[in-house]
Tab-separated table of C-alpha atoms in Angstrom:
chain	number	residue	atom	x	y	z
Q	26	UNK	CA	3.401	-22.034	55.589
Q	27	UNK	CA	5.475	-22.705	52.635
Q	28	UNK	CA	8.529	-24.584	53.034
Q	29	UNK	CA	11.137	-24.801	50.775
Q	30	UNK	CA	12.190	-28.010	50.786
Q	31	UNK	CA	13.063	-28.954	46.988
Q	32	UNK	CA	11.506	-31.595	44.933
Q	33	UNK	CA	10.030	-34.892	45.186
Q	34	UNK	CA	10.326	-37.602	47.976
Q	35	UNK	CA	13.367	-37.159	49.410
Q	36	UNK	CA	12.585	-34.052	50.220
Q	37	UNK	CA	9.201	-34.929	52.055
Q	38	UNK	CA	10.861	-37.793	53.828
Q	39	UNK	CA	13.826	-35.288	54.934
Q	40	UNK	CA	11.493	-32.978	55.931
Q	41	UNK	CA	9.292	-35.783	58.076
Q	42	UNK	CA	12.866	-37.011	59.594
Q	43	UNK	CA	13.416	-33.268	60.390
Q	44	UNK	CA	10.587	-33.186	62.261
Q	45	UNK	CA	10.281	-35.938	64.114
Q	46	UNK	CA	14.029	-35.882	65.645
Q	47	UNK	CA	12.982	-31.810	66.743
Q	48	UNK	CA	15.796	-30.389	63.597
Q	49	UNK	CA	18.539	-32.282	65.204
Q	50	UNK	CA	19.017	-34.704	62.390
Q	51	UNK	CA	22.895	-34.837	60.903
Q	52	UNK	CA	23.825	-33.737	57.465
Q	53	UNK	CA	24.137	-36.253	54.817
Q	54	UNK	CA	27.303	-36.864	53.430
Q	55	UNK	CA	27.878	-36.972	50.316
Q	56	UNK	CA	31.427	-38.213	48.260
Q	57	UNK	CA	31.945	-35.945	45.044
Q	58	UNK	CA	34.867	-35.790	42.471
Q	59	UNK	CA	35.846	-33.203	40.126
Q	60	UNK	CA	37.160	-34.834	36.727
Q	61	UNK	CA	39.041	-31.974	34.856
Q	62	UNK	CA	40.398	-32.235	30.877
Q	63	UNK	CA	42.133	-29.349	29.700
Q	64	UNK	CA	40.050	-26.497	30.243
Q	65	UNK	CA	36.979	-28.633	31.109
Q	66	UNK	CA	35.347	-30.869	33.669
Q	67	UNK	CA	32.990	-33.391	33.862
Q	68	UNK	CA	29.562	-32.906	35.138
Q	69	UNK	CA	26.232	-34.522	35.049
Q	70	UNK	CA	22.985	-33.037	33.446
Q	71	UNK	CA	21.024	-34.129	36.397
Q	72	UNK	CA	17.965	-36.120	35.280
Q	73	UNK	CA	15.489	-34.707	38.195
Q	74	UNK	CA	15.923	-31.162	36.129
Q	75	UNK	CA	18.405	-30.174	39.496
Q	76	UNK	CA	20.872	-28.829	36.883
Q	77	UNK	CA	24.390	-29.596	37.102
Q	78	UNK	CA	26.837	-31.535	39.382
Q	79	UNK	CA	29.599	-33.325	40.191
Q	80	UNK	CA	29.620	-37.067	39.459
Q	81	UNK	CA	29.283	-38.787	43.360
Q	82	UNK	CA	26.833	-38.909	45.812
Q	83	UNK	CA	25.376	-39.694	48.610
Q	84	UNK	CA	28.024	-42.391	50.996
Q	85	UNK	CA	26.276	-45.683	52.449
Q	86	UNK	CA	26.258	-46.727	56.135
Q	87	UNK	CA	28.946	-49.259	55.225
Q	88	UNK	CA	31.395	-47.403	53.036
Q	89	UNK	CA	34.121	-44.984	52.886
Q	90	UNK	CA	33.702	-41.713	51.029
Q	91	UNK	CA	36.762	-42.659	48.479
Q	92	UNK	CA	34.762	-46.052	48.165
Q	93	UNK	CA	31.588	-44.260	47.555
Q	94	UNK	CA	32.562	-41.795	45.012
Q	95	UNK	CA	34.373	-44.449	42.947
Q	96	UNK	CA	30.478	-46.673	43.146
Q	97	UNK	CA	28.990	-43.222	42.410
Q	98	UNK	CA	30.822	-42.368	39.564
Q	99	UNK	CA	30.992	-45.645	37.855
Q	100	UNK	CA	27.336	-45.470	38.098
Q	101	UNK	CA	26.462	-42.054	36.542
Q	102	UNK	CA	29.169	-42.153	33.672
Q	103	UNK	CA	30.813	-45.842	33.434
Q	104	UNK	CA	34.073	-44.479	33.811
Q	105	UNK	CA	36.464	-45.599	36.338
Q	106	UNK	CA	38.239	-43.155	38.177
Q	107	UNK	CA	41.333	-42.615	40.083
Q	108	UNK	CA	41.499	-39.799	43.080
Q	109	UNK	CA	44.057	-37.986	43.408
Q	110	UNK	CA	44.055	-36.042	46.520
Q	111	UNK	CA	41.184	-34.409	48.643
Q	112	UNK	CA	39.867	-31.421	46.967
Q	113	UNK	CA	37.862	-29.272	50.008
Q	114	UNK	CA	35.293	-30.378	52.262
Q	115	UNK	CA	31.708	-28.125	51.526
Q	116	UNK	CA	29.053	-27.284	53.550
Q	117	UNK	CA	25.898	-26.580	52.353
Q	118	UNK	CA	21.956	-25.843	52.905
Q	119	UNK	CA	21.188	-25.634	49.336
Q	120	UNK	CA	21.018	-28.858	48.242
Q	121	UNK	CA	18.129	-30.051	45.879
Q	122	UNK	CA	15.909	-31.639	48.212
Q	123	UNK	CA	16.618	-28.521	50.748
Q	124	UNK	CA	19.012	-30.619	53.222
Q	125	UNK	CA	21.896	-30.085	55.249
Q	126	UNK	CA	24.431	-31.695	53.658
Q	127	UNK	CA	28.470	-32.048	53.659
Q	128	UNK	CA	30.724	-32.704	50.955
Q	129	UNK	CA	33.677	-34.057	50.536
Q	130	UNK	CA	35.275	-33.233	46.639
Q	131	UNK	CA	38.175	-34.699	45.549
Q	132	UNK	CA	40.423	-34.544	42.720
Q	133	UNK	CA	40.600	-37.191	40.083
Q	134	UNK	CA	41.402	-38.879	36.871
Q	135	UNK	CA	39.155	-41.265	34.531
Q	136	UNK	CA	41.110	-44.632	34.721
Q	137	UNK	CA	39.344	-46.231	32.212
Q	138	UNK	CA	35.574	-46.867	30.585
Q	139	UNK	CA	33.232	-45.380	27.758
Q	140	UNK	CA	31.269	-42.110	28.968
Q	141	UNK	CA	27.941	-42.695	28.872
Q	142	UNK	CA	24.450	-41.888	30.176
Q	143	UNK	CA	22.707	-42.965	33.370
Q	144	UNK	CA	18.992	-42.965	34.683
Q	145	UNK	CA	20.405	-39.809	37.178
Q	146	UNK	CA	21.345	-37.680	34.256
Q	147	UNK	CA	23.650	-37.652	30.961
Q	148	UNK	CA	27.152	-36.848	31.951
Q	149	UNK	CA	29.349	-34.274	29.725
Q	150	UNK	CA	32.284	-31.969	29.193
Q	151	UNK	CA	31.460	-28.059	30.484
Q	152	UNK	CA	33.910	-25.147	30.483
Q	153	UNK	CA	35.866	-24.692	33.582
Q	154	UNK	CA	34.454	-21.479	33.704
Q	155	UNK	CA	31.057	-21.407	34.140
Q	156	UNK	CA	29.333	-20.770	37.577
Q	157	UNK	CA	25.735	-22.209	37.551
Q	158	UNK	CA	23.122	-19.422	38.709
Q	159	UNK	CA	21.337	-21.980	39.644
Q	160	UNK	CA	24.197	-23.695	41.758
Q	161	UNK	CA	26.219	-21.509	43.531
Q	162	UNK	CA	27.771	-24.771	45.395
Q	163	UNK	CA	29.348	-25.608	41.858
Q	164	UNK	CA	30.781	-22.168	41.965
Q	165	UNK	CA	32.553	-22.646	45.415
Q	166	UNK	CA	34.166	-26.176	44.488
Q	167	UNK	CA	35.474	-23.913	40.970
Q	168	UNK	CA	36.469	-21.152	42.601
Q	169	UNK	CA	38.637	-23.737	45.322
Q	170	UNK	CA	39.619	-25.132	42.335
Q	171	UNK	CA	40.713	-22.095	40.968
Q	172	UNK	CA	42.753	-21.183	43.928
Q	173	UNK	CA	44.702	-25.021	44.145
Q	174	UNK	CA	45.405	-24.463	40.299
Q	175	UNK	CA	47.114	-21.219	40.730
Q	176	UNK	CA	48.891	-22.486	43.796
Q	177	UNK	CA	46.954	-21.013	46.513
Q	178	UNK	CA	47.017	-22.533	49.980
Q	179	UNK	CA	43.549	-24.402	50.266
């Protein structure tokens, strides 16, 4: 049996955890933040070859989710950032390593700092448009997007 479970370690040690607690393991949280400039936003060229996402990640034991996507952010593109309200909270079973996982995206602004480059992946400007084929969870947090910008009820 093949399971689809993504790439590399995390993935195997997800997949152990999985196992061992009989599938009732929670989904990991994870603290995102969508960074919009005109008619672009910011996203990060993932390193591991994932594709695109969100700067953020995964929130520690000992930290909010606001805390944790500031830490996250700063780390992946040296900028500083600002939130300014709570985009959508995401669900979702396609994450890279195959885990459950929920998201919390907010809204933001870059406070202050010089974009640049991480060991997780090079961070850059990408149309507002696009929807990744290859990450249909980017495509929900645009279309939500989307929706706020035209005045929608989220």
């Amino acid at each position: 049996i093949i399971l689809n479970i993504g790439r590399g370690l995390v993935g195997w040690i997800f997949l152990l955890l999985r196992l061992l607690s009989l599938g009732n393991i929670s989904p990991i949280l994870v603290s995102s933040v969508l960074l919009v400039r005109g008619n672009k936003f910011l996203g990060i060229d993932r390193a591991d070859g994932l594709g695109i996402s969100l700067p953020g990640g995964i929130v520690k034991w000992s930290e909010s989710s606001v805390n944790a996507v500031k830490r996250e952010t700063f780390e992946e593109t040296h900028l500083k950032i600002k939130l300014t309200q709570l985009l959508g909270v995401f669900d979702s079973h396609e994450g890279g390593a195959g885990l459950n996982s929920t998201h919390v995206v907010y809204l933001g602004k870059i406070v202050s700092g010089k974009i640049a480059a991480s060991f997780e992946g090079k961070p850059r400007w990408y149309p507002i448009n696009i929807f990744p084929k290859d990450n249909p969870y980017l495509g929900k947090i645009m279309e939500r997007y989307r929706h706020w910008k035209q005045g929608d009820n989220l």
